[in-house]
Amino acid sequence: MSFGKESAKGKKEGDLKEFWHFGQYVEDDAERRKEYPENVEVKELDQFNKVGKETYQMLEKTAKYVLRALALYLNLEETYFDNYIHNGNSILRPIHYPPIKQEPKNAVRAAAHGDINLITLLMGAQGRGLQVQRNDGEWIDAIAEPDELMINVGDMLSRHSNNKLKSTIHRVINPPRELWGTSRYSMPFFMHPVSEMKLDVLESCIDEDNPKQFEDITAGEFLNERLIELGLIKK
């Protein structure tokens, strides 16, 4: 995705970033394979696609076990999410935040937002800037140390759990002026389910103190709505 194309929900200014996508590698479902675009082969960089696929599948497996733990927390069967995420529309996104060459007009490297998907796995980025918002509204730096993963709850899981698991609002701020000439790199893995998964609020997450907060919708419908809001597809 070219520089400045994507913007956060409700923001006119494009984020100061560009990125590449590795999508799902469907090997056992011909109909599902038709649903997703093919991964582009990069011939100019030796091993690029091979390493990208290996990284994608490793993080997808890791995310599956994270979701199993979350399923138990939500009083569901441990493997509740397994069928929904098998061949899901997940994305590995290497991101480049280029050097800032002039005074940004209300634009930041990534404006405050919640991710669309179920969960996001974040590895340590090259360069600081990532912040998450606490419940009291305060922003704090979020730094994954070596051999650590940071895990964000996405909007889909937030809806499904009726905000029992709240979406992680986060942003990437611009560096101090003296560091404008430096790039920042990160590589999040966005765990998505298949499009037909129903994100209807779980009955176990509804009670008098926490009534149903979200309308029924499928993952595919919700993804489409959000991509329109982000300016990535047209209505």
mmCIF file with all atom_site columns, C-alpha atoms in Angstrom, residues 82-188:
data_model
loop_
_atom_site.group_PDB
_atom_site.id
_atom_site.type_symbol
_atom_site.label_atom_id
_atom_site.label_alt_id
_atom_site.label_comp_id
_atom_site.label_asym_id
_atom_site.label_entity_id
_atom_site.label_seq_id
_atom_site.pdbx_PDB_ins_code
_atom_site.Cartn_x
_atom_site.Cartn_y
_atom_site.Cartn_z
_atom_site.occupancy
_atom_site.B_iso_or_equiv
_atom_site.pdbx_formal_charge
_atom_site.auth_seq_id
_atom_site.auth_comp_id
_atom_site.auth_asym_id
_atom_site.auth_atom_id
_atom_site.pdbx_PDB_model_num
ATOM 1   C CA . ASP A 1 82  ? -10.194 -22.969 15.698 1.00 0.00 ? 82  ASP A CA 1
ATOM 2   C CA . ASN A 1 83  ? -12.630 -23.548 12.836 1.00 0.00 ? 83  ASN A CA 1
ATOM 3   C CA . TYR A 1 84  ? -13.258 -19.821 12.421 1.00 0.00 ? 84  TYR A CA 1
ATOM 4   C CA . ILE A 1 85  ? -9.579  -18.969 11.994 1.00 0.00 ? 85  ILE A CA 1
ATOM 5   C CA . HIS A 1 86  ? -8.617  -21.924 9.784  1.00 0.00 ? 86  HIS A CA 1
ATOM 6   C CA . ASN A 1 87  ? -8.015  -20.325 6.379  1.00 0.00 ? 87  ASN A CA 1
ATOM 7   C CA . GLY A 1 88  ? -9.114  -17.004 7.855  1.00 0.00 ? 88  GLY A CA 1
ATOM 8   C CA . ASN A 1 89  ? -8.430  -13.685 6.164  1.00 0.00 ? 89  ASN A CA 1
ATOM 9   C CA . SER A 1 90  ? -5.349  -12.974 8.302  1.00 0.00 ? 90  SER A CA 1
ATOM 10  C CA . ILE A 1 91  ? -2.598  -10.573 7.244  1.00 0.00 ? 91  ILE A CA 1
ATOM 11  C CA . LEU A 1 92  ? 1.102   -10.179 7.956  1.00 0.00 ? 92  LEU A CA 1
ATOM 12  C CA . ARG A 1 93  ? 1.946   -6.534  7.340  1.00 0.00 ? 93  ARG A CA 1
ATOM 13  C CA . PRO A 1 94  ? 5.548   -5.298  7.166  1.00 0.00 ? 94  PRO A CA 1
ATOM 14  C CA . ILE A 1 95  ? 5.276   -1.521  7.639  1.00 0.00 ? 95  ILE A CA 1
ATOM 15  C CA . HIS A 1 96  ? 7.742   1.224   6.749  1.00 0.00 ? 96  HIS A CA 1
ATOM 16  C CA . TYR A 1 97  ? 7.340   4.650   8.314  1.00 0.00 ? 97  TYR A CA 1
ATOM 17  C CA . PRO A 1 98  ? 9.606   6.785   6.084  1.00 0.00 ? 98  PRO A CA 1
ATOM 18  C CA . PRO A 1 99  ? 11.704  9.714   7.283  1.00 0.00 ? 99  PRO A CA 1
ATOM 19  C CA . ILE A 1 100 ? 9.654   12.878  7.781  1.00 0.00 ? 100 ILE A CA 1
ATOM 20  C CA . LYS A 1 101 ? 10.821  15.464  5.251  1.00 0.00 ? 101 LYS A CA 1
ATOM 21  C CA . GLN A 1 102 ? 8.565   18.392  6.116  1.00 0.00 ? 102 GLN A CA 1
ATOM 22  C CA . GLU A 1 103 ? 6.268   19.601  8.880  1.00 0.00 ? 103 GLU A CA 1
ATOM 23  C CA . PRO A 1 104 ? 3.291   17.190  8.959  1.00 0.00 ? 104 PRO A CA 1
ATOM 24  C CA . LYS A 1 105 ? -0.086  18.929  8.780  1.00 0.00 ? 105 LYS A CA 1
ATOM 25  C CA . ASN A 1 106 ? -2.048  17.157  11.519 1.00 0.00 ? 106 ASN A CA 1
ATOM 26  C CA . ALA A 1 107 ? -0.695  13.818  10.283 1.00 0.00 ? 107 ALA A CA 1
ATOM 27  C CA . VAL A 1 108 ? 1.098   11.204  12.379 1.00 0.00 ? 108 VAL A CA 1
ATOM 28  C CA . ARG A 1 109 ? 2.680   7.904   11.505 1.00 0.00 ? 109 ARG A CA 1
ATOM 29  C CA . ALA A 1 110 ? -0.511  6.114   12.593 1.00 0.00 ? 110 ALA A CA 1
ATOM 30  C CA . ALA A 1 111 ? -3.482  7.956   14.109 1.00 0.00 ? 111 ALA A CA 1
ATOM 31  C CA . ALA A 1 112 ? -5.311  6.539   17.133 1.00 0.00 ? 112 ALA A CA 1
ATOM 32  C CA . HIS A 1 113 ? -7.369  3.490   16.193 1.00 0.00 ? 113 HIS A CA 1
ATOM 33  C CA . GLY A 1 114 ? -8.466  0.001   17.127 1.00 0.00 ? 114 GLY A CA 1
ATOM 34  C CA . ASP A 1 115 ? -7.594  -2.904  14.846 1.00 0.00 ? 115 ASP A CA 1
ATOM 35  C CA . ILE A 1 116 ? -10.421 -4.492  12.873 1.00 0.00 ? 116 ILE A CA 1
ATOM 36  C CA . ASN A 1 117 ? -9.582  -8.134  13.520 1.00 0.00 ? 117 ASN A CA 1
ATOM 37  C CA . LEU A 1 118 ? -9.723  -10.578 16.456 1.00 0.00 ? 118 LEU A CA 1
ATOM 38  C CA . ILE A 1 119 ? -6.214  -10.124 17.858 1.00 0.00 ? 119 ILE A CA 1
ATOM 39  C CA . THR A 1 120 ? -2.951  -8.609  16.644 1.00 0.00 ? 120 THR A CA 1
ATOM 40  C CA . LEU A 1 121 ? 0.525   -9.926  17.410 1.00 0.00 ? 121 LEU A CA 1
ATOM 41  C CA . LEU A 1 122 ? 3.217   -7.249  17.569 1.00 0.00 ? 122 LEU A CA 1
ATOM 42  C CA . MET A 1 123 ? 6.917   -7.951  17.657 1.00 0.00 ? 123 MET A CA 1
ATOM 43  C CA . GLY A 1 124 ? 9.552   -5.468  18.714 1.00 0.00 ? 124 GLY A CA 1
ATOM 44  C CA . ALA A 1 125 ? 9.697   -2.651  16.162 1.00 0.00 ? 125 ALA A CA 1
ATOM 45  C CA . GLN A 1 126 ? 12.758  -0.841  14.905 1.00 0.00 ? 126 GLN A CA 1
ATOM 46  C CA . GLY A 1 127 ? 12.285  2.551   16.564 1.00 0.00 ? 127 GLY A CA 1
ATOM 47  C CA . ARG A 1 128 ? 9.915   3.764   19.240 1.00 0.00 ? 128 ARG A CA 1
ATOM 48  C CA . GLY A 1 129 ? 6.624   5.552   18.764 1.00 0.00 ? 129 GLY A CA 1
ATOM 49  C CA . LEU A 1 130 ? 3.907   2.987   19.517 1.00 0.00 ? 130 LEU A CA 1
ATOM 50  C CA . GLN A 1 131 ? 1.578   4.035   22.324 1.00 0.00 ? 131 GLN A CA 1
ATOM 51  C CA . VAL A 1 132 ? -1.555  2.438   23.805 1.00 0.00 ? 132 VAL A CA 1
ATOM 52  C CA . GLN A 1 133 ? -4.411  4.190   25.582 1.00 0.00 ? 133 GLN A CA 1
ATOM 53  C CA . ARG A 1 134 ? -5.303  3.172   29.119 1.00 0.00 ? 134 ARG A CA 1
ATOM 54  C CA . ASN A 1 135 ? -8.867  3.053   30.426 1.00 0.00 ? 135 ASN A CA 1
ATOM 55  C CA . ASP A 1 136 ? -8.366  6.488   32.012 1.00 0.00 ? 136 ASP A CA 1
ATOM 56  C CA . GLY A 1 137 ? -7.466  7.959   28.603 1.00 0.00 ? 137 GLY A CA 1
ATOM 57  C CA . GLU A 1 138 ? -3.749  8.357   29.273 1.00 0.00 ? 138 GLU A CA 1
ATOM 58  C CA . TRP A 1 139 ? -1.319  7.322   26.541 1.00 0.00 ? 139 TRP A CA 1
ATOM 59  C CA . ILE A 1 140 ? 1.673   5.183   27.501 1.00 0.00 ? 140 ILE A CA 1
ATOM 60  C CA . ASP A 1 141 ? 4.618   3.871   25.483 1.00 0.00 ? 141 ASP A CA 1
ATOM 61  C CA . ALA A 1 142 ? 4.285   0.245   24.397 1.00 0.00 ? 142 ALA A CA 1
ATOM 62  C CA . ILE A 1 143 ? 7.567   -1.538  23.851 1.00 0.00 ? 143 ILE A CA 1
ATOM 63  C CA . ALA A 1 144 ? 7.980   -5.248  23.160 1.00 0.00 ? 144 ALA A CA 1
ATOM 64  C CA . GLU A 1 145 ? 11.345  -6.450  24.428 1.00 0.00 ? 145 GLU A CA 1
ATOM 65  C CA . PRO A 1 146 ? 13.403  -9.046  22.503 1.00 0.00 ? 146 PRO A CA 1
ATOM 66  C CA . ASP A 1 147 ? 11.672  -12.457 22.490 1.00 0.00 ? 147 ASP A CA 1
ATOM 67  C CA . GLU A 1 148 ? 8.392   -10.838 23.582 1.00 0.00 ? 148 GLU A CA 1
ATOM 68  C CA . LEU A 1 149 ? 5.098   -10.398 21.760 1.00 0.00 ? 149 LEU A CA 1
ATOM 69  C CA . MET A 1 150 ? 2.621   -7.637  22.409 1.00 0.00 ? 150 MET A CA 1
ATOM 70  C CA . ILE A 1 151 ? -0.989  -8.718  21.853 1.00 0.00 ? 151 ILE A CA 1
ATOM 71  C CA . ASN A 1 152 ? -3.770  -6.286  20.995 1.00 0.00 ? 152 ASN A CA 1
ATOM 72  C CA . VAL A 1 153 ? -7.468  -7.101  21.214 1.00 0.00 ? 153 VAL A CA 1
ATOM 73  C CA . GLY A 1 154 ? -9.193  -6.122  17.969 1.00 0.00 ? 154 GLY A CA 1
ATOM 74  C CA . ASP A 1 155 ? -12.661 -4.726  17.342 1.00 0.00 ? 155 ASP A CA 1
ATOM 75  C CA . MET A 1 156 ? -14.082 -8.078  16.206 1.00 0.00 ? 156 MET A CA 1
ATOM 76  C CA . LEU A 1 157 ? -13.222 -9.765  19.496 1.00 0.00 ? 157 LEU A CA 1
ATOM 77  C CA . SER A 1 158 ? -14.384 -6.715  21.406 1.00 0.00 ? 158 SER A CA 1
ATOM 78  C CA . ARG A 1 159 ? -17.809 -6.930  19.734 1.00 0.00 ? 159 ARG A CA 1
ATOM 79  C CA . HIS A 1 160 ? -18.044 -10.693 20.163 1.00 0.00 ? 160 HIS A CA 1
ATOM 80  C CA . SER A 1 161 ? -17.234 -10.453 23.884 1.00 0.00 ? 161 SER A CA 1
ATOM 81  C CA . ASN A 1 162 ? -19.505 -7.423  24.417 1.00 0.00 ? 162 ASN A CA 1
ATOM 82  C CA . ASN A 1 163 ? -16.460 -5.400  25.493 1.00 0.00 ? 163 ASN A CA 1
ATOM 83  C CA . LYS A 1 164 ? -15.469 -7.922  28.132 1.00 0.00 ? 164 LYS A CA 1
ATOM 84  C CA . LEU A 1 165 ? -12.234 -7.869  26.155 1.00 0.00 ? 165 LEU A CA 1
ATOM 85  C CA . LYS A 1 166 ? -11.873 -4.250  25.057 1.00 0.00 ? 166 LYS A CA 1
ATOM 86  C CA . SER A 1 167 ? -10.294 -3.231  21.794 1.00 0.00 ? 167 SER A CA 1
ATOM 87  C CA . THR A 1 168 ? -6.766  -1.884  22.276 1.00 0.00 ? 168 THR A CA 1
ATOM 88  C CA . ILE A 1 169 ? -6.711  1.735   21.106 1.00 0.00 ? 169 ILE A CA 1
ATOM 89  C CA . HIS A 1 170 ? -3.217  2.585   19.918 1.00 0.00 ? 170 HIS A CA 1
ATOM 90  C CA . ARG A 1 171 ? -1.241  4.986   17.756 1.00 0.00 ? 171 ARG A CA 1
ATOM 91  C CA . VAL A 1 172 ? 2.248   5.615   16.398 1.00 0.00 ? 172 VAL A CA 1
ATOM 92  C CA . ILE A 1 173 ? 3.408   9.145   17.146 1.00 0.00 ? 173 ILE A CA 1
ATOM 93  C CA . ASN A 1 174 ? 5.953   11.113  15.174 1.00 0.00 ? 174 ASN A CA 1
ATOM 94  C CA . PRO A 1 175 ? 9.501   11.090  16.540 1.00 0.00 ? 175 PRO A CA 1
ATOM 95  C CA . PRO A 1 176 ? 11.236  14.173  17.957 1.00 0.00 ? 176 PRO A CA 1
ATOM 96  C CA . ARG A 1 177 ? 12.353  16.588  15.248 1.00 0.00 ? 177 ARG A CA 1
ATOM 97  C CA . GLU A 1 178 ? 15.979  15.512  15.599 1.00 0.00 ? 178 GLU A CA 1
ATOM 98  C CA . LEU A 1 179 ? 14.927  11.984  14.538 1.00 0.00 ? 179 LEU A CA 1
ATOM 99  C CA . TRP A 1 180 ? 12.753  12.981  11.583 1.00 0.00 ? 180 TRP A CA 1
ATOM 100 C CA . GLY A 1 181 ? 15.425  11.708  9.210  1.00 0.00 ? 181 GLY A CA 1
ATOM 101 C CA . THR A 1 182 ? 15.099  8.123   10.452 1.00 0.00 ? 182 THR A CA 1
ATOM 102 C CA . SER A 1 183 ? 12.752  5.366   9.326  1.00 0.00 ? 183 SER A CA 1
ATOM 103 C CA . ARG A 1 184 ? 10.708  3.102   11.566 1.00 0.00 ? 184 ARG A CA 1
ATOM 104 C CA . TYR A 1 185 ? 9.844   -0.507  10.723 1.00 0.00 ? 185 TYR A CA 1
ATOM 105 C CA . SER A 1 186 ? 7.324   -2.862  12.301 1.00 0.00 ? 186 SER A CA 1
ATOM 106 C CA . MET A 1 187 ? 5.612   -6.121  11.324 1.00 0.00 ? 187 MET A CA 1
ATOM 107 C CA . PRO A 1 188 ? 2.213   -6.813  12.951 1.00 0.00 ? 188 PRO A CA 1
#
